[in-house]
Structures are given as C-alpha cells and as structure tokens.
Coordinates of C-alpha atoms and ligand atoms in Angstrom, one line a residue:
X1 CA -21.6 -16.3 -30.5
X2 CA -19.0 -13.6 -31.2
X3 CA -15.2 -14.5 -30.7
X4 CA -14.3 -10.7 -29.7
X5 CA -11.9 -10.5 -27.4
X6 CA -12.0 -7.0 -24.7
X7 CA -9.3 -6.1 -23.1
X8 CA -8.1 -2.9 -21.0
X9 CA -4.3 -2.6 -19.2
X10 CA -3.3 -0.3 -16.6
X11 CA -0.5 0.0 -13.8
X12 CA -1.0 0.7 -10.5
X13 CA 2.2 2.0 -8.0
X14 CA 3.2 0.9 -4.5
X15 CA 2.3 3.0 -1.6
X16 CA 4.1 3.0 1.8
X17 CA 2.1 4.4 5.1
X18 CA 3.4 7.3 6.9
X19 CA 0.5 7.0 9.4
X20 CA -0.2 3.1 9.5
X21 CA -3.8 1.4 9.3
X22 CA -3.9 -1.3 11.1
X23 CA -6.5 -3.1 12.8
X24 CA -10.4 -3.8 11.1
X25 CA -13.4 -2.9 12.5
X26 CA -15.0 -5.6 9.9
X27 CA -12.4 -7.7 8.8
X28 CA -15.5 -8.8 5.9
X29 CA -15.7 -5.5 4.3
X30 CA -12.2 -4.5 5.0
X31 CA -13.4 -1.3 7.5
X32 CA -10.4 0.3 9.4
X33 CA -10.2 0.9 13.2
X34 CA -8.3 4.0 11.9
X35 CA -7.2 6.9 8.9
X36 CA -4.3 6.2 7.4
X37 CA -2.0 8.2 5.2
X38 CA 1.0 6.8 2.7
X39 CA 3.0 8.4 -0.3
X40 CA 3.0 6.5 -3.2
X41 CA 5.9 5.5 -5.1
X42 CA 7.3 6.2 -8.8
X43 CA 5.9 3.8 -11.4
X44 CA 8.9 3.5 -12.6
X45 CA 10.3 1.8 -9.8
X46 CA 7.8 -0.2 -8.2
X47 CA 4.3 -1.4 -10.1
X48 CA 1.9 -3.9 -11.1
X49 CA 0.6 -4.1 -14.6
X50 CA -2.3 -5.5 -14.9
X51 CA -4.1 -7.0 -18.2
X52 CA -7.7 -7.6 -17.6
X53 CA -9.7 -9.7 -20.7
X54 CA -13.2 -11.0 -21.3
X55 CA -14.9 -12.9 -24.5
X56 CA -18.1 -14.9 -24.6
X57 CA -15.8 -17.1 -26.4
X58 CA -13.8 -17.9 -23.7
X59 CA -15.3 -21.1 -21.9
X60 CA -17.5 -20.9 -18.9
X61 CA -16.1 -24.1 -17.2
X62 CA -12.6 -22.4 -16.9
X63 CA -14.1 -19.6 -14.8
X64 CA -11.8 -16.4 -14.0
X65 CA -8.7 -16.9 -13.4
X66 CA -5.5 -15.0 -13.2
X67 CA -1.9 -15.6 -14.6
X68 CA 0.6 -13.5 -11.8
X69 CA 4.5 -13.4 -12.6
X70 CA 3.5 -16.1 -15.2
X71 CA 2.4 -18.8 -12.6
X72 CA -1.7 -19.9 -11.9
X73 CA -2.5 -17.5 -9.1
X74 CA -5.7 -18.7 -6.7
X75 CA -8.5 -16.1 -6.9
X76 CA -11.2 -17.9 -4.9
X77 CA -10.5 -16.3 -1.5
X78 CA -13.3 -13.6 -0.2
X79 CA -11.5 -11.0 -0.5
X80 CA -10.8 -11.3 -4.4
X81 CA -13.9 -12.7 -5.2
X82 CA -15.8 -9.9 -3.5
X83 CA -14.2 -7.1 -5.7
X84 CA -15.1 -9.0 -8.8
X85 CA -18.7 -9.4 -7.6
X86 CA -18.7 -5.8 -7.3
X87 CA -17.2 -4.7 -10.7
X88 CA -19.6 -7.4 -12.2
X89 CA -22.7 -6.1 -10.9
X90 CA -21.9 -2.4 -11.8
X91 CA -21.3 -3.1 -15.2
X92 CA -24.7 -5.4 -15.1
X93 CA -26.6 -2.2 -14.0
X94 CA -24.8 -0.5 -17.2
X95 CA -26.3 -3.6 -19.3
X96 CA -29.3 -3.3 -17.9
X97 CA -29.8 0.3 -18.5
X98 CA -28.8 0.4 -22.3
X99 CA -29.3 -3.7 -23.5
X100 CA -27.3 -2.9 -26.9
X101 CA -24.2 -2.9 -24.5
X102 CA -22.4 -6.5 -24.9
X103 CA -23.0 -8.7 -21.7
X104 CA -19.5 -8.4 -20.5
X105 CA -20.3 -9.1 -17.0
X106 CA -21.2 -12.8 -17.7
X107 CA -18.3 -13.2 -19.5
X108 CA -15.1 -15.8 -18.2
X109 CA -12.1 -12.6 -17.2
X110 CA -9.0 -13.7 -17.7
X111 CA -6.2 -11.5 -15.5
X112 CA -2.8 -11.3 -16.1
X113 CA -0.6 -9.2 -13.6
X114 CA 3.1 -8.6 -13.3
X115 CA 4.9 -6.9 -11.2
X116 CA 8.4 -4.8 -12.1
X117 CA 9.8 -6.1 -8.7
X118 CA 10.5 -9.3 -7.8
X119 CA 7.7 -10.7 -5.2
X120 CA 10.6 -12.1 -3.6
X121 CA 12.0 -8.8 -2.1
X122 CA 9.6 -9.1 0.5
X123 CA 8.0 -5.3 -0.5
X124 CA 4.2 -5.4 0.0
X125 CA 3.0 -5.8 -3.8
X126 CA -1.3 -6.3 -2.6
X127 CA -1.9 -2.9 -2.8
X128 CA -0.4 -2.6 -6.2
X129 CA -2.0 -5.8 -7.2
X130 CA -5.3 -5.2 -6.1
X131 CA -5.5 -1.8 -7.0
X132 CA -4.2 -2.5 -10.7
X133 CA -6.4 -5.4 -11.0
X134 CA -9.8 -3.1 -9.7
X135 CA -9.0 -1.0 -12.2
X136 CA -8.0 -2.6 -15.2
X137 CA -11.7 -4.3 -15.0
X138 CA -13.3 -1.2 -14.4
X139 CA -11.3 0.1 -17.5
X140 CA -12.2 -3.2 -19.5
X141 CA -15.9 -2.8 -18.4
X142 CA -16.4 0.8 -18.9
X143 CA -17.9 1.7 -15.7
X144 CA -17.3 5.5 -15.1
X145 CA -15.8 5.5 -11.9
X146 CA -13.2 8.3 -10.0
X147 CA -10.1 6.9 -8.5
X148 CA -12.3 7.5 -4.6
X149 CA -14.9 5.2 -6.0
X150 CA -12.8 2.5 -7.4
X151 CA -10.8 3.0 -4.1
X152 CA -14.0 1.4 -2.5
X153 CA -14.0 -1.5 -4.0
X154 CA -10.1 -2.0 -4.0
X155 CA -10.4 -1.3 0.2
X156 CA -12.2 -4.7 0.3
X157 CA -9.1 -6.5 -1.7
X158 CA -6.8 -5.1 0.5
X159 CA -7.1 -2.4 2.9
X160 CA -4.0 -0.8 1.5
X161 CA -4.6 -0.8 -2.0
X162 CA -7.7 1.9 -1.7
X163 CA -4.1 4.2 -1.6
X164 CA -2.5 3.4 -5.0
X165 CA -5.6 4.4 -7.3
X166 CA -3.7 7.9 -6.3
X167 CA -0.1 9.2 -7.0
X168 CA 1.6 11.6 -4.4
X169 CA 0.2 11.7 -0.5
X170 CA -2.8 10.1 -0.2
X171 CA -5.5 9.9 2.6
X172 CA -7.6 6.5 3.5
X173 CA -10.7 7.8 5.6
X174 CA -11.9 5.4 8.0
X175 CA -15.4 6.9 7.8
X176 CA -17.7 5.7 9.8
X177 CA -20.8 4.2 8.0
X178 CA -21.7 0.2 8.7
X179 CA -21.7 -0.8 5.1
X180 CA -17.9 0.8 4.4
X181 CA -19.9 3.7 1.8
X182 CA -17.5 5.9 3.1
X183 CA -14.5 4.4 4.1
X184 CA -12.5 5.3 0.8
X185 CA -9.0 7.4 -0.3
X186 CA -8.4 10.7 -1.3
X187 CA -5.2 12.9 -3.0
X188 CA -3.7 15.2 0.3
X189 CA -1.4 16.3 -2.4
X190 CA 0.4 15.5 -5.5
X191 CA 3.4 14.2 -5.8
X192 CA 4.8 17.6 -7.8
X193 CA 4.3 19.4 -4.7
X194 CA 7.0 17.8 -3.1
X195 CA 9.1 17.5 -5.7
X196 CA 12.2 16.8 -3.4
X197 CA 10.6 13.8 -1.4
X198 CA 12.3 10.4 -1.7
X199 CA 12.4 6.9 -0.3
X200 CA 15.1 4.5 0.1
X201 CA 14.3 0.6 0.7
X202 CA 16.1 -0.9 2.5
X203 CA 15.8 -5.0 1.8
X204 CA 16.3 -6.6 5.0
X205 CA 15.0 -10.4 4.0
X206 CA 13.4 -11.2 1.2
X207 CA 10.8 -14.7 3.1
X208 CA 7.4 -14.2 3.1
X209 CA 6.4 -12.2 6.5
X210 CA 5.5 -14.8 9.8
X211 CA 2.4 -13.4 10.6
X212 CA -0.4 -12.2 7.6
X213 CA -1.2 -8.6 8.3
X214 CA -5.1 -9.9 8.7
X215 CA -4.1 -12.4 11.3
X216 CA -1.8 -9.9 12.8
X217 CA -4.5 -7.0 13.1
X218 CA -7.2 -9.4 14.4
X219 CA -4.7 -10.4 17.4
X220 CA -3.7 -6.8 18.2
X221 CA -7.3 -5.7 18.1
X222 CA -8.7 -8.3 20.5
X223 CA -5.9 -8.7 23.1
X224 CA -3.5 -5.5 23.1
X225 CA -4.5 -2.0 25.4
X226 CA -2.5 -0.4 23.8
X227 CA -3.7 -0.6 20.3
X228 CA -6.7 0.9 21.9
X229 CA -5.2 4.1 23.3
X230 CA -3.5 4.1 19.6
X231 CA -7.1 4.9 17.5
X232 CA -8.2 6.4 20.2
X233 CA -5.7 9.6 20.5
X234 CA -2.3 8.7 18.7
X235 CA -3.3 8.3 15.1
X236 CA -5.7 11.2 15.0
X237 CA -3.3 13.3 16.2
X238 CA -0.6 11.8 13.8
X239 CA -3.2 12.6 11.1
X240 CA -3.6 15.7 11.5
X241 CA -0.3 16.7 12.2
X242 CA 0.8 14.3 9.3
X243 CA -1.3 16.1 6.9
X244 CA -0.4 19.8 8.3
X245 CA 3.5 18.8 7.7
X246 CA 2.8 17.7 4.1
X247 CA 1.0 21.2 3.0
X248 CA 4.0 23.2 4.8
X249 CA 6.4 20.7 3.4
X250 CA 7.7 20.5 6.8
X251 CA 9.8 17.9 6.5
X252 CA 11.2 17.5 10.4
X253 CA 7.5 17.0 11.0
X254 CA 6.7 14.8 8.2
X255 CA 9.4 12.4 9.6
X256 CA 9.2 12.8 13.4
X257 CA 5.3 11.3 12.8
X258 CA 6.6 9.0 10.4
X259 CA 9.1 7.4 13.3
X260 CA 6.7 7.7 16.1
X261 CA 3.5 5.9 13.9
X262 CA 5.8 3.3 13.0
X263 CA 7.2 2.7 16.8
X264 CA 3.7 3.2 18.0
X265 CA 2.1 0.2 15.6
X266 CA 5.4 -2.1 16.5
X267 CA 4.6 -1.0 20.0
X268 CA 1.0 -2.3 19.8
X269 CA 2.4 -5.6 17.6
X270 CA 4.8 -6.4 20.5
X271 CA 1.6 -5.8 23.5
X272 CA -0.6 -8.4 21.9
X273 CA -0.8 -12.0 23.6
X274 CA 1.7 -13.9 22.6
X275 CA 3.8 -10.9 21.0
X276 CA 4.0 -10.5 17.7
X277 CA 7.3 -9.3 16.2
X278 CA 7.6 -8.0 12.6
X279 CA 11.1 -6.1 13.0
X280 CA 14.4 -7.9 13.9
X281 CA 18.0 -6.6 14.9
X282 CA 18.9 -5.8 11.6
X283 CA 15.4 -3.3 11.1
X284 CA 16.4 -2.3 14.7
X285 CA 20.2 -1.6 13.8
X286 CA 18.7 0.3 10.6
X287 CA 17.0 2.8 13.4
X288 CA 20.0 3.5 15.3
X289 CA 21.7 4.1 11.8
X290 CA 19.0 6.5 11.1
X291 CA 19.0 8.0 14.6
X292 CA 23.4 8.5 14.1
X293 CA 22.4 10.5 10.6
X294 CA 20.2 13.0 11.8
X295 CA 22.4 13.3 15.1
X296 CA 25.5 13.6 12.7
X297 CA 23.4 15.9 10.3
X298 CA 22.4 18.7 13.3
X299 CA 18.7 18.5 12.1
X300 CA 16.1 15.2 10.9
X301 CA 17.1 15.0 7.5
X302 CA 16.2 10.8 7.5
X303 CA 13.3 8.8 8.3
X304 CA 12.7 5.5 8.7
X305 CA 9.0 3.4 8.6
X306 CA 8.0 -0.7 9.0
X307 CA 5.1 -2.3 7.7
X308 CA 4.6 -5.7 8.9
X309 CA 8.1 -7.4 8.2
X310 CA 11.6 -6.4 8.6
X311 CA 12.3 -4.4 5.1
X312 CA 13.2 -0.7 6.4
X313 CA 11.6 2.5 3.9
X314 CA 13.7 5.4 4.6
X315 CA 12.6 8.9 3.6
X316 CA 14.4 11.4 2.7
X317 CA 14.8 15.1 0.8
X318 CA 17.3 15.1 -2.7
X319 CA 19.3 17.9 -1.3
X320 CA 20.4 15.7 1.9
X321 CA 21.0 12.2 -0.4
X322 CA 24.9 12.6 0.2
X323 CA 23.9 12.4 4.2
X324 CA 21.8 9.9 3.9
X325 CA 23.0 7.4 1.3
X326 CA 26.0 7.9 1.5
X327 CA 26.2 7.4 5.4
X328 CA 23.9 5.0 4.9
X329 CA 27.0 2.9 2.5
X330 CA 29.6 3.3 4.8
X331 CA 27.5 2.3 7.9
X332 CA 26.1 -0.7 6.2
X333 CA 29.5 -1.3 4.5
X334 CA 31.1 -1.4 8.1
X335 CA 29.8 -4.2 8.4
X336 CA 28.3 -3.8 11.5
X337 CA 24.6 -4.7 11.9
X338 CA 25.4 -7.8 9.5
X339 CA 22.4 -8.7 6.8
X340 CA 22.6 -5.5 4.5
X341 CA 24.0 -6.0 0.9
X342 CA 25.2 -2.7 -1.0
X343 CA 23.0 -4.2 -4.2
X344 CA 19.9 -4.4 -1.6
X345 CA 20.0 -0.9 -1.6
X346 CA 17.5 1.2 -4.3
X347 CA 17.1 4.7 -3.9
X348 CA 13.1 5.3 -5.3
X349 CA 11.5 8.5 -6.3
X350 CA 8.1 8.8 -4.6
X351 CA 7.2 10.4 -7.5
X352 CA 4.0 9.1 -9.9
X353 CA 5.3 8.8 -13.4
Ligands
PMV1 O1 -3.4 -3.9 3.2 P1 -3.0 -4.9 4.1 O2 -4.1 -5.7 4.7 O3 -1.9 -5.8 3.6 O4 -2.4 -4.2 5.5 C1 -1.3 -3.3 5.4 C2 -0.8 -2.9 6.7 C3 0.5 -2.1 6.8 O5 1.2 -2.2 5.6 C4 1.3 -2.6 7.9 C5 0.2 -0.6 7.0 C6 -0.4 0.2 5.9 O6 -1.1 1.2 6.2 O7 -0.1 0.0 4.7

C-alpha cells in the first residue's frame, strides 16, 4: 500500500446578493424558487482556504473528516455529504475510464478550511466554505470541470456558494429542470469592469442568526402571499433590470434594485406565520443613515442590503467614499442608533484578487 499523500489548496471569496434567492423549490437538491445575482468580494478581505488531502494510507475507520478554524467540524449532514458523493463518483468514472489512475475516490479526505474572517462577525462564510471545499476536491481529484459545473455541485452545499466559484457579478439561474442539471452560476461581468464598485460591512452583532436560512425559506414559502407575488413578478424584474444596470454601470440603478430586493425579501420574512425578523433597530437605523446620505448627497451615491441577520453591506462607488464613510463615522459616532463601533467598520473592495 503506498503512503502518498495528494493534496490540492484553493480559496474561494465571499459573495453578497444584490437580487436575493430565497426560498427552494427542492430543499433536497438545493433548487431555487428564484435567479439570483451577488458581487463577490476581494480575496483579500474575505475567504476561505481550503486544503483538501487523500492517501490510501490514511485509515478507513476515521472516514472524512474536516478540521475548520482548527476545531473538529461535523460533515455528516445531507447537504455535505451529498457534494462529496458527487466529486467521488466523478472522479470514479475518471478511474474507471483509465485504471492506471490511483483510486482516489475510495480514499479517507481529510479537509482543512480557514477562513481570514473571524466566523464570529456573523458574515455568511457557507458560500465561501462550500465553494472552497467543492473545489479544492475537484482540484485534488483532477476532474476537469468549469467554475458553472463545479457551481452545480456547490448549489447543493449551499445555495449561495454556486456564486463564489466566480469573481465580479455573478448570476445563479434557477433553471428549471427537475433534477437541478441546470440550475447553476454564471460571470454577468468581471469585477475589472467596475473597477470603482465597493462594499462596506457594517457589523451589527456578531451571534449566530435566530432562524437558519433553510428553516427560514421553508416558512416563507409555505405560509407567506407575498413571497409568491415576489418570484412571480418582483425578482424577474429586479433581474433584469439588475443585470442591465451592471453593463451600463448605472450605478443609481444598481442600488435602487439593491434596496428594493432587500426590503422586498424582509417584506416577505416579516408576512410569514409567525413573523420572522432578521433586521433589528440598529439594521433599520443603518437605512435611514443610508437614506440621510443620498438625500444629503443630491443623487444615490449609497446602498444598503440584508441577508438573513442584522449585519448591514453597504455599496458604494470610490469617488463618493468621503460621503459615505465618512458620513457614515460621524453618524455612527453620534452616537445615535447605539450598537455600531468605529472598529466594526471595514471598507472591502469587491474586487477578486
Ligand atoms: O446559501 P444559503 O442557504 O445560506 O442562503 C442564503 C440566503 C441569502 O443570503 C439571504 C440570500 C443570498 O442570495 O445569498
């Protein structure tokens, strides 16, 4: 029995939606009710490495397993276990087709992930994780894959993380096939042709959010109304006009459709039964602060986004960064809409590096 040990690394960024998916139409496979679009952030500021390693000398009765931040990390839910099954049997069918490959696939992997961030900031770190960890195995198994095809198997780690196997503005199609064949990601542009675009994050509280996203989307889809005018009309039209805004680098566009997708998912969150509530007064305060810069600025130069927790990402063009850091200080120094902390706030660079 050989001793070799393969190994493969890679780093996979944070993305944040502009147009929000939310909602499954198989929670199973991971299918979306709805397209989503996000811009992904600099590597530099937010990212997961991922080490992925494999040896017919490591023991079978240890099984995978995976180290994250340096602590034991369970990988036995459905959701992990399904993308391993798929990396595993495409690099079987590689096996299969040449036999003087080595049998990777029924080797023990051994992950180890780490993210630049810490997990307790409360930022979203799946879709980094999972898309990081999809690919480091493809990478340590060879399998020639594009980003769109590794984004298929990320999708069904979690939903989000089909976004971050791209940099720049990136596209999840809902598609509409029963087996999810083509419900995968693609690049709407890269990040150099926006070069001005940037996003502040704004830490509201660093807990762990109250409601899981997949509890959270299973509730709005089966008991709010207005989650169903949402796919219905709203985020196809926030799609399109979305992705329109982004080629023209229309940037009062790109923000009003930011706003109005985040207020319209909130919307649906607080119309399911019992509510569910993912902002609180300090992410609502952050609005109005947004709101007094644009007002004070004569034209939208800010905009601000929620996923599912109170943590406010705020986007923005370089040439208006005096307007909207800088007001951004003084209002949160002021004091007034209590919770902020001057060292909570990171200006990032959606930028891939
Ligand atoms: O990828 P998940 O299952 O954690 O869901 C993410 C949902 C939102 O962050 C709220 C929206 C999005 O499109 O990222």
């Amino acid at each position: 029995m050989s001793d070799k040990v393969y190994r493969a690394s890679t780093t996979a960024p944070v993305n944040i939606a502009v147009v929000k998916y939310w909602g499954k139409r198989d929670a199973k496979l991971n299918l979306p009710t709805n397209s989503s679009l996000s811009v992904t952030l600099s590597q530099a500021d937010l990212r997961t490495l991922t080490t992925a390693s494999c040896s017919a000398s490591f023991p079978a009765s240890e099984g995978d397993s995976l180290l994250l931040n340096g602590e034991p990390s369970d990988i036995s839910g459905a959701r992990t276990q399904a993308c391993l099954r798929e990396l595993r049997s495409r690099r079987a069918a590689l096996e299969q087709a040449d036999p003087s490959l080595p049998k990777l696939s029924t080797y023990p992997l051994r992950l180890v992930s780490e993210n630049n961030f810490p997990t307790a900031a409360g930022l979203a770190s799946s879709a980094a994780g999972f898309a990081a960890l999809v690919r480091a195995i493809a990478n340590l198994y060879e399998l020639p894959t594009s980003p769109s095809e590794l984004s298929l198997i990320a999708r069904q780690g979690s939903g989000s993380a089909c976004r971050s196997l791209f940099g720049g503005y990136v596209a999840w199609r809902m598609g509409d096939k029963a087996d999810g064949t083509d419900s995968m990601a693609d690049q709407v542009a890269e990040a150099s042709h926006w070069p001005d675009m940037r996003a502040l994050i704004l830490v509201v509280s660093a807990a762990k959010k109250g409601v899981s996203s997949s509890s959270g989307m299973q509730q709005t889809v089966a008991t709010s109304g207005l989650f169903r005018e949402r796919i219905a009309t709203v985020v196809p039209g926030n799609m399109a006009i979305m992705e329109k805004a982004i080629a023209e680098k229309d940037f009062e566009k790109f923000a009003e459709v930011t706003m109005r997708d985040s207020n319209s998912f909130h919307a649906t969150c607080a119309d399911t039964y019992p509510p569910i509530f993912y902002m609180n007064d300090v992410s609502r305060a952050a609005i109005r602060a947004v709101e007094a810069i644009n007002e004070k600025a004569g034209r939208t130069v800010a905009a601000y986004t929620f996923d599912a927790g109170p943590n406010a990402v705020i986007y923005y063009q370089e040439k208006d960064t005096e307007a909207v850091v800088g007001t951004f200080y003084h209002v949160l120094q002021g004091a007034d809409i209590g919770g902020w902390k001057s060292a909570d706030i990171k200006g990032l660079k959606p930028t891939i590096s």
